[in-house]
Coordinates of N, CA, C and O and ligand atoms in Angstrom, one line a residue:
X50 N -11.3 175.5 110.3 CA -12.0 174.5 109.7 C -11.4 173.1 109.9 O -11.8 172.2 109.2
X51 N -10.4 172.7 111.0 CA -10.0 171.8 111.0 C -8.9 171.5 110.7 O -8.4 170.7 111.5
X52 N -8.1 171.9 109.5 CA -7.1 171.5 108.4 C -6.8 172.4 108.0 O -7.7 173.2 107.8
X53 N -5.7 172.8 107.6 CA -4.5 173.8 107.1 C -4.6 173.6 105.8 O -4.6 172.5 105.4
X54 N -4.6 174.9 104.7 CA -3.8 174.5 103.8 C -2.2 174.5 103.6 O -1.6 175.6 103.9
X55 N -1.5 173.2 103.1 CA -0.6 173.4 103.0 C 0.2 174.4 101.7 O 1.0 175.2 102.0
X56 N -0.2 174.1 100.4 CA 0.3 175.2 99.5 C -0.8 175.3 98.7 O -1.8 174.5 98.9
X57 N -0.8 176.4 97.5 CA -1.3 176.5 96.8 C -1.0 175.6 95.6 O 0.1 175.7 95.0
X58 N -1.9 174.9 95.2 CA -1.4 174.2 93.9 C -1.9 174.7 92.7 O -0.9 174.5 92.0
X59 N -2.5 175.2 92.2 CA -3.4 175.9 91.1 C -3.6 177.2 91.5 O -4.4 177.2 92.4
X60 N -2.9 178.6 91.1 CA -3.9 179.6 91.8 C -4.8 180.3 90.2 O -4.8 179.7 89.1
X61 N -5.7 181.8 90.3 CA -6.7 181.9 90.3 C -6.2 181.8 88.8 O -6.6 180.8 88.1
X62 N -5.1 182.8 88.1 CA -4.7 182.6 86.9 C -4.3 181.6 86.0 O -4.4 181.8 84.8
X63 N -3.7 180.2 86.6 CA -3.7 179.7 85.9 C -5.0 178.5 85.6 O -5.0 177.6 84.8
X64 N -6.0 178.9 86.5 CA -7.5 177.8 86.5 C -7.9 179.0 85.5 O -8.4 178.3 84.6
X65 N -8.1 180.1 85.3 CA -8.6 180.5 84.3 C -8.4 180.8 83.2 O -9.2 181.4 82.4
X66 N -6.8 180.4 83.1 CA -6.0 180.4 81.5 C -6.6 178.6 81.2 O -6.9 178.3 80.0
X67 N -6.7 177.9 81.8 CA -6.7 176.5 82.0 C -8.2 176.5 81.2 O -8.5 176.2 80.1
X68 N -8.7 176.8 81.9 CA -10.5 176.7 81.4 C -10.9 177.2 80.3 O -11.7 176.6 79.5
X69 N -10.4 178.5 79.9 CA -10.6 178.8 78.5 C -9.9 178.3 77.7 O -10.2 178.6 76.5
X70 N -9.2 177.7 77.9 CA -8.3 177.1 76.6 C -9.1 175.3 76.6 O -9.5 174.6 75.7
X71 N -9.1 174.9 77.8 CA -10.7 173.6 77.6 C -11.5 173.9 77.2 O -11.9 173.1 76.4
X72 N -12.5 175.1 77.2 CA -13.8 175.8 76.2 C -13.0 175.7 75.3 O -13.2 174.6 74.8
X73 N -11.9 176.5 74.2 CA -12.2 176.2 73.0 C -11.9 174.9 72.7 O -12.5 174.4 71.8
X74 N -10.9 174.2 73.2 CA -11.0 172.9 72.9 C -12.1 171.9 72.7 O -12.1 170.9 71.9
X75 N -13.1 172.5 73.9 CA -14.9 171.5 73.7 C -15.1 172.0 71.9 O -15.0 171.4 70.9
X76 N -15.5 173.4 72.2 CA -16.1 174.3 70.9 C -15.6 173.7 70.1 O -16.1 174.4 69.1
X77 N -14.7 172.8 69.4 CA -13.7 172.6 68.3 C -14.2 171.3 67.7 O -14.3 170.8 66.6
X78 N -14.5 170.8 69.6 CA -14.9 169.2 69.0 C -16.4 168.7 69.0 O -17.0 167.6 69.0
X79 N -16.7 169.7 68.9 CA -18.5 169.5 68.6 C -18.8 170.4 67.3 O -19.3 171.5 67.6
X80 N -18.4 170.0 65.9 CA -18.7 171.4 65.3 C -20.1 171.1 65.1 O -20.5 172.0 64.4
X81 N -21.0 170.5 65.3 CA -22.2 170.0 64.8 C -23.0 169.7 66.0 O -22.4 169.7 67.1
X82 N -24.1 169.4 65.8 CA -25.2 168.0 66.7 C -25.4 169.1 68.2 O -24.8 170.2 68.4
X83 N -26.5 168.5 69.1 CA -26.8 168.9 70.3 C -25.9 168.8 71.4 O -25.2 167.8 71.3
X84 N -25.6 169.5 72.5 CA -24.4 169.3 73.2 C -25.3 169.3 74.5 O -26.2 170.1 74.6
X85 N -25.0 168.3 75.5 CA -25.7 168.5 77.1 C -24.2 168.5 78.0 O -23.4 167.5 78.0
X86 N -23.9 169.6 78.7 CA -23.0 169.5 79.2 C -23.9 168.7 80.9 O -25.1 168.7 81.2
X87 N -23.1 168.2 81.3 CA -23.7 167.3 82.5 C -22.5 167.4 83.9 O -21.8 166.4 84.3
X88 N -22.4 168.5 84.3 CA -21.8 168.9 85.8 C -22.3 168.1 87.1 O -23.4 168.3 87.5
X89 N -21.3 167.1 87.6 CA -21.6 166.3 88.7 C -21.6 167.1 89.1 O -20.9 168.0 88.8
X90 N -22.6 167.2 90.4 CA -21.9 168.2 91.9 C -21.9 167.0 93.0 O -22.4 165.8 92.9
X91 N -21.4 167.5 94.1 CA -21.1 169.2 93.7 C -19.8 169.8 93.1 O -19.6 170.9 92.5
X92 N -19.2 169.1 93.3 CA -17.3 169.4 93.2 C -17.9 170.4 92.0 O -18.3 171.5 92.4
X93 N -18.0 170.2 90.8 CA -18.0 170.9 89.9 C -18.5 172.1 89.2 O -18.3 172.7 88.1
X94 N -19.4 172.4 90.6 CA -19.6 173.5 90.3 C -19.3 175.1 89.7 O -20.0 175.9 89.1
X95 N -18.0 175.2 90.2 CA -17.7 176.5 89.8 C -16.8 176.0 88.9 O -16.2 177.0 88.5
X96 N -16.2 174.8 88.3 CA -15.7 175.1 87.3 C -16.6 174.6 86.1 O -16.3 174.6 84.9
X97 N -17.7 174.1 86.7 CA -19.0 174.2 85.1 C -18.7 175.4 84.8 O -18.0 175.9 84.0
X98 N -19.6 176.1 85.8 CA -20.0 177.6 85.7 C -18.7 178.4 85.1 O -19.1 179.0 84.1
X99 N -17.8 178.5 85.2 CA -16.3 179.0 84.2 C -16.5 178.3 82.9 O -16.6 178.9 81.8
X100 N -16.5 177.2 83.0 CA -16.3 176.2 81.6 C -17.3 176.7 80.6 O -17.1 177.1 79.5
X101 N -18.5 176.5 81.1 CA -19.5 176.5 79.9 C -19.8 177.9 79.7 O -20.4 178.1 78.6
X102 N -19.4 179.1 80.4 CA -19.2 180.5 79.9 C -17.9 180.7 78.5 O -17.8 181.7 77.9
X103 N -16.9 179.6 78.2 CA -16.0 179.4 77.6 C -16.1 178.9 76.4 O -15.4 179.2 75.5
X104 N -17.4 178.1 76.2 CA -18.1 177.5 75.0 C -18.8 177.8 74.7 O -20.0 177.6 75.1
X105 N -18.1 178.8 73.1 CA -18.8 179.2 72.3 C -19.7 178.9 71.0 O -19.9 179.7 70.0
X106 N -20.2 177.7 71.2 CA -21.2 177.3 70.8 C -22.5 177.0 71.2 O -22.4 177.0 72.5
X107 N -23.9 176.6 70.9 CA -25.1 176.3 71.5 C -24.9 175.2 72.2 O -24.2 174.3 71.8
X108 N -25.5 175.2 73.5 CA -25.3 173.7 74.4 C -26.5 174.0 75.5 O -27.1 175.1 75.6
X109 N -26.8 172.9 76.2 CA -27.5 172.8 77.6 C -27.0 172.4 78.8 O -26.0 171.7 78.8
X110 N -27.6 172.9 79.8 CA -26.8 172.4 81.0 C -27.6 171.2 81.9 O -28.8 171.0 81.5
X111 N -27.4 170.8 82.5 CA -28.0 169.4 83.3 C -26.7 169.4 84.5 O -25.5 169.7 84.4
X112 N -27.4 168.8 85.6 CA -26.4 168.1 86.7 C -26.9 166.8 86.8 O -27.9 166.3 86.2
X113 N -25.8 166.2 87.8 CA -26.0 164.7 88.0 C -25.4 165.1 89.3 O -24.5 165.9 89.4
X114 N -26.2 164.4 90.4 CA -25.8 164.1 91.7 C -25.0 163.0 91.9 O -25.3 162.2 91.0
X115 N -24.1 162.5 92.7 CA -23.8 161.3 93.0 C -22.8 161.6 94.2 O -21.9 162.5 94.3
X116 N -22.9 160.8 94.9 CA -21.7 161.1 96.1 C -20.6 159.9 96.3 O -20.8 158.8 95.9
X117 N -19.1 160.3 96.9 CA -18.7 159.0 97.3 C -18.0 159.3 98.2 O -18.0 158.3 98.9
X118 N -17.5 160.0 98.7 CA -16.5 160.3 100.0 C -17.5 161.0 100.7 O -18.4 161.8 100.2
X119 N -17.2 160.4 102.2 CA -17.9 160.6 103.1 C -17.1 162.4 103.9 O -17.0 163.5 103.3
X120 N -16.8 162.1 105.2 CA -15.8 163.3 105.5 C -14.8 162.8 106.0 O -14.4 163.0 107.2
X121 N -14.0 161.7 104.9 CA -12.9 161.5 105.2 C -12.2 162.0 103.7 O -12.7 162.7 102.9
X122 N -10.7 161.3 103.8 CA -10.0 161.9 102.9 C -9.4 160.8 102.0 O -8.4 161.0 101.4
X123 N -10.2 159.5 101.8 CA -9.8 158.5 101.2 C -11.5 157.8 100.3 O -12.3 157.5 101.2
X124 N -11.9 157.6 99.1 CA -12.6 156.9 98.8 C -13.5 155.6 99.0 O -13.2 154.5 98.7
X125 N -14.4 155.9 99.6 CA -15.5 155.2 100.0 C -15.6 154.2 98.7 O -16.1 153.1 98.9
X126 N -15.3 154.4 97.6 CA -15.9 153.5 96.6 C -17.1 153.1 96.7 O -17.5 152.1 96.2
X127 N -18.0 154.0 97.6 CA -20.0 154.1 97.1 C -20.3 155.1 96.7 O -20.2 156.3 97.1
X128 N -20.7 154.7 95.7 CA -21.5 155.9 94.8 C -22.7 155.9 94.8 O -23.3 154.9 94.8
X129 N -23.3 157.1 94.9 CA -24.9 157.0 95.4 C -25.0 158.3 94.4 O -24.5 159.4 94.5
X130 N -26.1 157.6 93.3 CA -26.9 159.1 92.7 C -27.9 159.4 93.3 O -28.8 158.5 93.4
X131 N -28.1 160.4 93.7 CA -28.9 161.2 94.3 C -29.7 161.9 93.3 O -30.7 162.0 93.9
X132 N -29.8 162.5 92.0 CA -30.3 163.2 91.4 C -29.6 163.2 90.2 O -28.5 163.5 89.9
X133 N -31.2 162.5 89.1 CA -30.8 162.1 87.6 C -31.3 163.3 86.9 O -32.3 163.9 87.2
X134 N -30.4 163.6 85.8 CA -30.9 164.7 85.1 C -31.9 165.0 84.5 O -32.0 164.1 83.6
X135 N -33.1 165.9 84.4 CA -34.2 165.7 83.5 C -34.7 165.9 82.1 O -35.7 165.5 81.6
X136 N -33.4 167.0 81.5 CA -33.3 166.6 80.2 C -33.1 165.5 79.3 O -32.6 164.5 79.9
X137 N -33.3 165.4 78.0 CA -33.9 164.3 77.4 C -32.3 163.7 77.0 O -31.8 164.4 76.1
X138 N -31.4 162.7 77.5 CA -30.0 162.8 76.7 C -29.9 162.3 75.1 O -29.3 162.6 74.1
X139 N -31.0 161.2 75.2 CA -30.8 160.7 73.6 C -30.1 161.0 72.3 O -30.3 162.2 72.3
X140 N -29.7 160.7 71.7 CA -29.3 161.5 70.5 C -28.4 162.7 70.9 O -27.8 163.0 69.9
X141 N -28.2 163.3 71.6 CA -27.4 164.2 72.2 C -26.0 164.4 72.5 O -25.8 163.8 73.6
X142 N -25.2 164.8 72.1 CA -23.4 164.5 72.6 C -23.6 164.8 74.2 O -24.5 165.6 74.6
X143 N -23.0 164.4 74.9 CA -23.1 164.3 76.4 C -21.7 164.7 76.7 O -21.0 164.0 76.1
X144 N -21.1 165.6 77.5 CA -19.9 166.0 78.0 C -20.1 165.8 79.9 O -20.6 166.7 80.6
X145 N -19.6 164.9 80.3 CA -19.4 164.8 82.0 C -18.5 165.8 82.4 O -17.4 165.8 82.0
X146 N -19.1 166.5 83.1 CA -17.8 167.4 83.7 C -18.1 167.0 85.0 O -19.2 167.1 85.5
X147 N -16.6 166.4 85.6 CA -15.6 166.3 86.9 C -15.0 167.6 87.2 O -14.8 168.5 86.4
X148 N -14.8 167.6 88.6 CA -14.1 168.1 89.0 C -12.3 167.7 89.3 O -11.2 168.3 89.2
X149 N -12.7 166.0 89.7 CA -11.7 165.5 89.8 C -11.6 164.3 89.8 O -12.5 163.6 90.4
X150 N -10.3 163.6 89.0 CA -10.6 161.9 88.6 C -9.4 161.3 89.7 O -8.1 161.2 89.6
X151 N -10.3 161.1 90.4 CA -9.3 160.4 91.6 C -9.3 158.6 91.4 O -8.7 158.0 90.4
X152 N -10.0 158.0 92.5 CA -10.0 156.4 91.9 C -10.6 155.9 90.6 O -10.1 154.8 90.2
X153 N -12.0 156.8 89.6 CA -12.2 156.9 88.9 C -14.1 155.7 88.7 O -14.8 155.4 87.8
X154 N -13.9 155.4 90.3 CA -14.9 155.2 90.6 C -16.5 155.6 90.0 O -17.3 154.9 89.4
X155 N -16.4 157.0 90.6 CA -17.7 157.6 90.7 C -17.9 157.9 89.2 O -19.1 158.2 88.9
X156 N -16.7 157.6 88.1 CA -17.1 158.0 87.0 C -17.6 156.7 86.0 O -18.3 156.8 85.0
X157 N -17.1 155.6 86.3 CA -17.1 154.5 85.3 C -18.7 154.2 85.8 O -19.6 153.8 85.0
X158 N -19.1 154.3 87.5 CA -20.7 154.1 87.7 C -21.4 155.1 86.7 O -22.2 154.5 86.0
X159 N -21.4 156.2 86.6 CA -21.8 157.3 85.9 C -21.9 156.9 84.2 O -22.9 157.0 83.4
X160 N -20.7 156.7 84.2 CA -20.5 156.3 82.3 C -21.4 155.2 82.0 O -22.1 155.0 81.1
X161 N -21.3 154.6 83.2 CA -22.1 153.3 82.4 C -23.7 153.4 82.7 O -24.5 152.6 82.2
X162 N -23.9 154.1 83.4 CA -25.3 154.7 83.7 C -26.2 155.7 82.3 O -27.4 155.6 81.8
X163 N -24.8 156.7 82.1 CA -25.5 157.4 81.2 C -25.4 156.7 79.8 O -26.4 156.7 79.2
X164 N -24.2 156.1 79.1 CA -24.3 154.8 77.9 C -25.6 154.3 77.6 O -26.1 154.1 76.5
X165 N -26.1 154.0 79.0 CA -27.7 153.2 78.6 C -28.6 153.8 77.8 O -29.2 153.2 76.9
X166 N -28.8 155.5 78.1 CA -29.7 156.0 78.2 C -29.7 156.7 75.9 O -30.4 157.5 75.3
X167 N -28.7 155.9 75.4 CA -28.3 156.2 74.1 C -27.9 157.6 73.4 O -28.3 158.1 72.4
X168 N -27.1 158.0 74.1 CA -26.5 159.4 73.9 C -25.6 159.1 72.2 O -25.1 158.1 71.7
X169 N -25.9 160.4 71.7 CA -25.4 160.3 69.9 C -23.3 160.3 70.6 O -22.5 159.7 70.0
X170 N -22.8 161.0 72.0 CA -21.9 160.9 71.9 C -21.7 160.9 73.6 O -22.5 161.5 74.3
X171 N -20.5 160.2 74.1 CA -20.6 160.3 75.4 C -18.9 161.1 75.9 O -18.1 161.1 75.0
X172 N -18.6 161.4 76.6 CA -17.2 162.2 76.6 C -17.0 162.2 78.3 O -18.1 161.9 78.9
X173 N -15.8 162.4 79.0 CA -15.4 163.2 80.0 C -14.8 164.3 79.9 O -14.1 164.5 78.9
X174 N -14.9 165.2 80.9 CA -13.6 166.0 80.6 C -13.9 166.9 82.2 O -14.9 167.4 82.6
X175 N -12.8 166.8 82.6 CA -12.0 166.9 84.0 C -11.4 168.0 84.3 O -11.0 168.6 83.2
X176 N -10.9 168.7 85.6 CA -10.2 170.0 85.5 C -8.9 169.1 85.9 O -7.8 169.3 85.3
X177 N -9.0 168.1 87.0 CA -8.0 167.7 87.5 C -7.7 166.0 87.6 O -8.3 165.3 88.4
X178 N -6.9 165.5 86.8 CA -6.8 164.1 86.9 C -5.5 163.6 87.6 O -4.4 164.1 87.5
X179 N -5.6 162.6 88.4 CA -4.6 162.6 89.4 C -4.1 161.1 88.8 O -3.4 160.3 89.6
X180 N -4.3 160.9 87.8 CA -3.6 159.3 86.6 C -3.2 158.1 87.8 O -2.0 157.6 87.8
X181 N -4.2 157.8 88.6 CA -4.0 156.8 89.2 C -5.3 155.8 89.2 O -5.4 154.7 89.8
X182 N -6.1 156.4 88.4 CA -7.6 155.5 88.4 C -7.6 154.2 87.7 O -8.0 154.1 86.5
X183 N -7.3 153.4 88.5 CA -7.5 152.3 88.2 C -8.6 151.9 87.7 O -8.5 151.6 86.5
X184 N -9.9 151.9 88.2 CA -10.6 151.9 88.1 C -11.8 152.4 86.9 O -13.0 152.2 86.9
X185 N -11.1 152.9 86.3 CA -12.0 154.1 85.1 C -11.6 153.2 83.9 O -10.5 153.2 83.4
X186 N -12.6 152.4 83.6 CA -13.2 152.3 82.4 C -12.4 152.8 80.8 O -11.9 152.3 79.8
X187 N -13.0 154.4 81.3 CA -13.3 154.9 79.6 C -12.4 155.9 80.0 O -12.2 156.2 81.2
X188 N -11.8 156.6 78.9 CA -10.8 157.5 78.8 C -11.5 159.1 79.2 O -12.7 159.3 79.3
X189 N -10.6 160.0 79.4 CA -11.2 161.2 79.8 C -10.6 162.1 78.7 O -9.4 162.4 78.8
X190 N -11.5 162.5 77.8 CA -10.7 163.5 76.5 C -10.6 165.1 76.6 O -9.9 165.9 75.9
X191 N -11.2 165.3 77.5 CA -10.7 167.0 78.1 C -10.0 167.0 79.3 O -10.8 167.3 80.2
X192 N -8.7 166.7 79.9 CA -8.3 167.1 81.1 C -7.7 168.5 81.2 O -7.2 169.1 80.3
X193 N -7.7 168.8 82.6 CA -7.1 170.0 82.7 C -5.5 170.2 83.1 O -4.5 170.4 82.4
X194 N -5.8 169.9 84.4 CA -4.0 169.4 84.9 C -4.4 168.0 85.1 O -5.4 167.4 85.2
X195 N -3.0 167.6 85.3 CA -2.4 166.6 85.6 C -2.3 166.6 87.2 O -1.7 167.4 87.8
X196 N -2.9 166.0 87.6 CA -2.9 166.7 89.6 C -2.2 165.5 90.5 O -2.4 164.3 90.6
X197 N -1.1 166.3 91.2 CA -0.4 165.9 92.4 C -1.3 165.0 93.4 O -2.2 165.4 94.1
X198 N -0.8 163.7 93.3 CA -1.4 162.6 94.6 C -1.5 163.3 95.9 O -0.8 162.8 96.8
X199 N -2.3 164.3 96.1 CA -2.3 164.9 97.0 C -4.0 165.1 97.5 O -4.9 164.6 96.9
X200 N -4.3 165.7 98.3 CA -5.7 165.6 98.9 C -5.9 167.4 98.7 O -5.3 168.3 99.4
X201 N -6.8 167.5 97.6 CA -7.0 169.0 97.3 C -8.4 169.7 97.4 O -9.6 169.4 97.1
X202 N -8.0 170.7 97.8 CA -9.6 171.6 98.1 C -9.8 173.4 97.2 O -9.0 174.1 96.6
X203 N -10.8 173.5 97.3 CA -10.9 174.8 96.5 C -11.5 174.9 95.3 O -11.7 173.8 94.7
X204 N -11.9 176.1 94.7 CA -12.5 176.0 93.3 C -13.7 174.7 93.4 O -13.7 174.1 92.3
X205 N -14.7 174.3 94.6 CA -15.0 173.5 94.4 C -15.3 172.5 95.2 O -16.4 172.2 95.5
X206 N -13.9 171.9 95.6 CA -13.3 170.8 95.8 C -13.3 170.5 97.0 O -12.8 171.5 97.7
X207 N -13.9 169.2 98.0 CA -14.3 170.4 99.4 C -13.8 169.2 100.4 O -14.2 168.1 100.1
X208 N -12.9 169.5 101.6 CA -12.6 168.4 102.4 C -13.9 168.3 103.8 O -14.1 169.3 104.6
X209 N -14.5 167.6 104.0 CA -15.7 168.1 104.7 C -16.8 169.1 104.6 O -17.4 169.7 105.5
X210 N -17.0 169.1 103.3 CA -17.9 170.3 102.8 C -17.0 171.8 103.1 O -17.6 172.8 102.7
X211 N -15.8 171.9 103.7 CA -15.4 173.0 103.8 C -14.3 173.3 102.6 O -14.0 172.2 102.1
X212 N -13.6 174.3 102.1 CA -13.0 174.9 101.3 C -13.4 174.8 99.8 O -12.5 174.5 98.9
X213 N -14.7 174.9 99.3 CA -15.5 174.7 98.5 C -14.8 176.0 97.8 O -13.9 175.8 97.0
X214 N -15.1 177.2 98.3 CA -15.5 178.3 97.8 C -14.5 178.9 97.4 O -14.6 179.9 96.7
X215 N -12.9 178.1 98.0 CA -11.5 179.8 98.0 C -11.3 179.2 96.7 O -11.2 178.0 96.4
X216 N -11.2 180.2 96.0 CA -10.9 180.7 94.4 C -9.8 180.1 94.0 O -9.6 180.5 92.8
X217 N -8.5 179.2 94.6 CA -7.4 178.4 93.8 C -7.5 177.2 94.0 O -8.6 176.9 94.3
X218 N -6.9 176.5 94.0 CA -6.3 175.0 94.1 C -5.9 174.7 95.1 O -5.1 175.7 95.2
X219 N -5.7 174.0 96.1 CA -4.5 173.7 97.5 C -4.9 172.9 98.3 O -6.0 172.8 98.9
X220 N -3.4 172.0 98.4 CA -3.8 170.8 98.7 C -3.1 171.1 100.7 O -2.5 172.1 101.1
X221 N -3.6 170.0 101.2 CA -4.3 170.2 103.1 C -2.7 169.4 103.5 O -1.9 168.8 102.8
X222 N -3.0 170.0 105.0 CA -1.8 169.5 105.6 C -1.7 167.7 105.6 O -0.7 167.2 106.1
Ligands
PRP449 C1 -15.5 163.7 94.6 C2 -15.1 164.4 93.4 C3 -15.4 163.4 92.3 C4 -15.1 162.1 93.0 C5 -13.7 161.6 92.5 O1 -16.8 163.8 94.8 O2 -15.9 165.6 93.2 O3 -16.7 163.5 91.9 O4 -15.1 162.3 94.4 O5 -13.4 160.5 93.2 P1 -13.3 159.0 92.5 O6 -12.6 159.2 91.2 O7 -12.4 158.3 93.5 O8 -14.6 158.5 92.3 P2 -17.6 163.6 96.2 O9 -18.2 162.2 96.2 O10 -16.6 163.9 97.3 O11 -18.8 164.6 96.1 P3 -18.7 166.2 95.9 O12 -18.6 166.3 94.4 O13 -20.1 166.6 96.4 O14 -17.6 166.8 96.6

């Protein structure tokens, strides 16, 4: 595929001791009201799909499209939504699920996108934040790890559309 992984940074056990302990943490903080969870993709797909099997409360699911890296390994800082969610958000607690809060970019466009639309509550919450986002706005109240300035793939996370799918964390040569 191009690129080596160099180590494993996250493997399968501790992304899935990690996620259920962020599900009950969501579940705790919504004891009330409508919940729309809102999974960018793609990055976040398989850890929606873990996460919201984790929360044990009533909720919905929705995506939001938006892209910013191209097939390089450095932030484009263009965000392009591709596809708005079609549920109703209004009145609704809104949870953004990331994959990953890199420049913090793609999220403060997003936040301030979805703010408009008058959500009862607006939230982030991330598997992996790499605390260099200058750029981010608003705080992220679920993170997962704390993630190494490193360029990571997996669970997701994909350098060229490739290493989407292997089941840990690991960052490229
Ligand atoms: C990646 C990642 C985050 C974003 C983080 O998405 O999934 O959404 O970049 O970077 P930022 O904090 O610098 O904005 P990407 O645009 O690569 O699309 P993808 O989710 O389809 O992989």
């Amino acid at each position: 595929m191009g690129r080596a992984v160099r180590r494993i940074v996250y493997d399968e056990r501790q992304i899935a001791d990690k996620v259920a302990e962020m599900g009950r943490q969501i579940g705790a903080a919504y004891p009330e009201g409508e919940l729309l969870v809102l999974g960018l993709l793609k990055g976040s797909f398989i850890f929606l799909s873990d996460l919201v099997r984790q929360i044990r409360r009533p909720l919905q699911v929705d995506f939001l499209v938006a892209s910013s890296y191209g097939d390089n390994t450095y932030s484009s800082g263009n965000v392009r939504l591709l596809y708005d969610p079609e549920t109703q958000l209004e009145g609704k607690h809104i949870l953004l699920v990331e994959d990953i809060v890199d420049t913090g970019r793609t999220l403060t466009r997003l936040m301030d996108l979805m703010k408009a639309r008058n959500p009862r509550s607006l939230e982030i919450c991330a598997l992996l934040h790499k605390h260099i986002a200058t750029e981010l706005k608003y705080p992220t109240k679920f993170v997962g790890f704390d993630a190494p300035n490193e360029f990571l793939v997996g669970y997701g996370l994909d350098h060229a559309e490739n290493f989407r799918h292997i089941p840990y964390i690991a960052s490229l040569q």
